[in-house]
């Protein structure tokens, strides 16, 4: 099978699995990450096949939605075998997927290859800005979390159990992760894009607190 055909087959496979997903990890998240990753790959001269395939498959076996704390990539591996991706590329794709997740900053998510850096940046960019805000609250809702509770302060995560703690609220997620991402971007292109999205989130939070602490019209 040609590589372009493999990519098309992968799109169909992922669309089918994630289409109506309700926590912000749906097919349109994948499509946005795919587009961003392609853009970054061009700028950074990364291998476009590995980048495109990894961007498409990165959320198929997500640790956040299982009882486990590691990424079990069985579904992805079986799929890659079934369409005949060669071993070296398969291993590269799986290694990136297994290590790219932020996991509250507790686990090491450093990427060693430019392809890994590009896909990780693209996924992180889609957690920022207006879409990032929307996705954070969609995710919080899917875990039954309240929007905000001023009594519960952001925490420095020590363990992966802390990261999954159901008692937390979504505003804390901005401090525990989203506002940190701009400085963790791997590529200069992503840093530039992140800058603008970061500012928007700061403005969003300012407005959120102003409405929360309503002090009358002025
Ligand atoms: P990662 O695996 O690096 O966390 P994903 O793309 O799988 O990246 O998921 C990140 C998305 O899920 C982001 O939009 C993020 O805001 C949202 N998310 C993850 N954890 C939480 C949380 N505790 N509260 C709100 N949103 C969250
Ligand atoms: Ni993702």
XYZ file of C-alpha atoms and ligand atoms in Angstrom:
246
model
C 0.000 0.000 0.000
C 1.273 3.511 -0.820
C 1.960 5.852 2.094
C -0.726 8.291 0.957
C -3.225 5.426 1.015
C -2.110 4.400 4.509
C -2.780 7.935 5.710
C -6.263 7.934 4.147
C -7.064 4.562 5.746
C -5.834 5.854 9.092
C -8.110 8.906 8.845
C -11.111 6.634 8.270
C -10.120 4.344 11.159
C -9.710 7.248 13.602
C -12.824 9.118 12.438
C -14.845 5.988 13.012
C -13.501 5.544 16.547
C -13.498 9.133 17.835
C -16.232 10.913 15.888
C -18.707 11.739 18.677
C -16.297 11.643 21.629
C -17.568 14.105 24.249
C -14.542 15.205 26.282
C -12.675 17.257 23.676
C -10.765 14.316 22.195
C -13.122 13.861 19.262
C -12.258 13.546 15.559
C -12.155 17.326 15.090
C -9.423 17.580 17.765
C -7.458 15.019 15.774
C -8.091 16.903 12.531
C -6.840 20.179 14.059
C -3.742 18.503 15.515
C -3.094 16.813 12.161
C -3.199 20.163 10.328
C -1.001 21.921 12.891
C 1.464 19.010 12.898
C 1.726 19.064 9.088
C 2.412 22.789 9.210
C 5.111 22.379 11.870
C 6.634 19.377 10.045
C 7.109 21.452 6.910
C 8.769 24.282 8.810
C 10.999 21.925 10.794
C 11.837 19.453 8.016
C 10.403 16.495 9.923
C 9.407 13.204 8.274
C 5.873 13.937 7.169
C 4.637 10.312 7.093
C 5.601 9.611 10.705
C 4.252 13.009 11.819
C 0.926 12.606 10.019
C 0.361 9.040 11.206
C 1.278 9.877 14.805
C -0.942 12.969 14.876
C -3.874 10.895 13.613
C -3.370 8.015 16.054
C -2.153 9.810 19.192
C -5.414 9.676 21.176
C -6.661 6.208 20.210
C -5.180 4.544 23.308
C -5.300 7.355 25.875
C -4.185 6.603 29.463
C -6.619 9.232 30.823
C -9.588 7.155 29.764
C -8.454 3.870 31.201
C -7.815 2.652 34.721
C -4.139 2.434 33.959
C -1.381 5.010 34.318
C 0.533 3.996 31.224
C -0.413 4.164 27.573
C -1.368 0.706 26.348
C -0.999 0.916 22.584
C -2.369 -2.492 21.582
C -5.148 -1.102 19.381
C -2.770 1.232 17.576
C -0.109 -1.463 17.066
C -2.645 -3.916 15.672
C -3.918 -1.271 13.289
C -0.420 -0.280 12.085
C 0.379 -3.939 11.425
C -2.876 -4.444 9.556
C -2.116 -1.728 6.995
C 1.520 -2.810 6.594
C 3.518 0.079 8.090
C 7.154 -1.035 8.210
C 8.706 -1.931 11.550
C 11.033 1.024 12.040
C 8.266 3.535 11.370
C 5.838 1.564 13.523
C 8.232 1.654 16.452
C 8.879 5.354 16.010
C 5.145 6.169 15.947
C 4.433 4.018 19.020
C 7.346 5.479 20.985
C 6.074 9.007 20.419
C 2.494 8.098 21.371
C 3.631 6.375 24.557
C 5.706 9.340 25.738
C 4.074 12.533 24.444
C 1.365 13.018 27.086
C 1.886 15.773 29.660
C 0.535 13.668 32.571
C 0.497 16.598 34.958
C 4.221 17.094 34.432
C 4.841 14.065 36.674
C 6.168 11.705 33.997
C 9.009 12.504 31.583
C 7.500 13.501 28.244
C 10.702 14.758 26.583
C 10.751 14.007 22.863
C 14.012 12.833 21.315
C 13.147 13.121 17.625
C 11.977 16.114 15.619
C 8.854 14.132 14.635
C 7.982 13.643 18.316
C 8.639 17.296 19.084
C 6.368 18.417 16.262
C 3.409 16.186 17.155
C 3.704 17.004 20.854
C 3.706 20.735 20.051
C 0.663 20.379 17.793
C -1.300 18.466 20.460
C -0.358 21.052 23.083
C -1.326 23.977 20.854
C -4.840 22.544 20.602
C -5.062 22.692 24.413
C -4.482 26.486 24.300
C -6.525 29.516 23.230
C -10.286 29.653 22.735
C -10.438 26.002 21.749
C -8.267 25.119 24.712
C -10.735 26.843 27.054
C -13.667 25.027 25.451
C -11.893 21.672 25.628
C -10.894 22.106 29.264
C -14.503 22.600 30.350
C -15.727 19.790 28.100
C -13.174 17.491 29.740
C -14.077 18.698 33.231
C -17.768 18.089 32.528
C -17.030 14.578 31.307
C -15.385 13.920 34.693
C -18.247 15.590 36.621
C -16.014 18.397 37.809
C -17.370 21.822 38.725
C -16.160 24.861 36.776
C -14.484 26.442 39.775
C -14.282 26.273 43.559
C -12.211 29.090 45.112
C -11.507 26.954 48.214
C -9.608 24.331 46.212
C -6.234 25.751 45.173
C -4.058 24.442 42.318
C -1.626 21.748 43.403
C 1.869 20.621 42.498
C 1.213 17.084 41.316
C 3.475 14.441 42.838
C 1.850 11.294 41.477
C -0.346 10.237 38.573
C -3.152 9.558 41.093
C -3.087 13.296 41.912
C -3.487 14.109 38.221
C -6.644 12.002 37.984
C -8.098 13.293 41.281
C -11.868 13.716 40.732
C -12.187 16.376 43.470
C -10.353 18.968 41.395
C -12.079 21.699 39.336
C -11.397 22.943 35.840
C -10.051 26.439 36.592
C -7.156 24.747 38.422
C -6.266 22.944 35.213
C -5.173 26.285 33.739
C -2.554 26.684 36.479
C -1.625 23.016 36.705
C -1.065 22.655 32.978
C -2.392 25.038 30.341
C -0.523 28.209 31.350
C 2.732 26.228 31.567
C 2.582 24.904 28.020
C 3.809 28.034 26.212
C 7.260 27.648 27.785
C 7.367 23.929 27.071
C 6.955 24.167 23.285
C 9.752 22.385 21.418
C 9.798 24.354 18.161
C 10.038 28.100 17.507
C 7.014 28.005 15.209
C 4.859 26.498 17.960
C 6.235 28.995 20.487
C 5.009 31.857 18.318
C 1.525 30.366 17.891
C 1.354 29.542 21.619
C 2.134 33.127 22.632
C -1.131 34.462 21.182
C -3.231 31.602 22.550
C -1.657 32.018 25.983
C -2.635 35.718 26.106
C -6.209 34.836 25.240
C -6.400 32.408 28.185
C -5.084 35.050 30.567
C -7.785 37.446 29.365
C -10.384 34.705 29.720
C -9.380 34.080 33.349
C -9.448 37.778 34.178
C -12.994 38.089 32.813
C -14.042 34.849 34.551
C -12.992 36.144 37.988
C -14.556 39.566 37.323
C -17.914 37.909 36.612
C -17.520 35.479 39.520
C -16.877 38.370 41.951
C -19.666 40.552 40.562
C -19.438 43.960 42.167
C -22.322 45.748 40.444
C -22.543 47.621 37.153
C -20.135 50.347 36.276
P -2.353 15.125 27.227
O -2.347 13.644 27.049
O -1.006 15.764 27.071
O -3.052 15.532 28.513
P -4.553 15.334 25.414
O -4.635 15.955 24.046
O -4.818 13.897 25.518
O -3.129 15.713 25.999
O -5.566 16.024 26.404
C -5.478 17.322 26.698
C -6.840 17.961 26.657
O -7.654 17.484 27.729
C -6.633 19.431 26.844
O -7.554 20.173 26.095
C -6.849 19.576 28.328
O -7.253 20.857 28.703
C -7.891 18.533 28.612
N -7.712 18.067 29.987
C -6.898 17.096 30.432
N -6.962 16.991 31.784
C -7.849 17.928 32.185
C -8.363 18.353 33.451
N -7.967 17.775 34.580
N -9.268 19.351 33.481
C -9.660 19.945 32.332
N -9.217 19.608 31.124
C -8.325 18.623 31.034
Ni -4.712 14.984 21.823
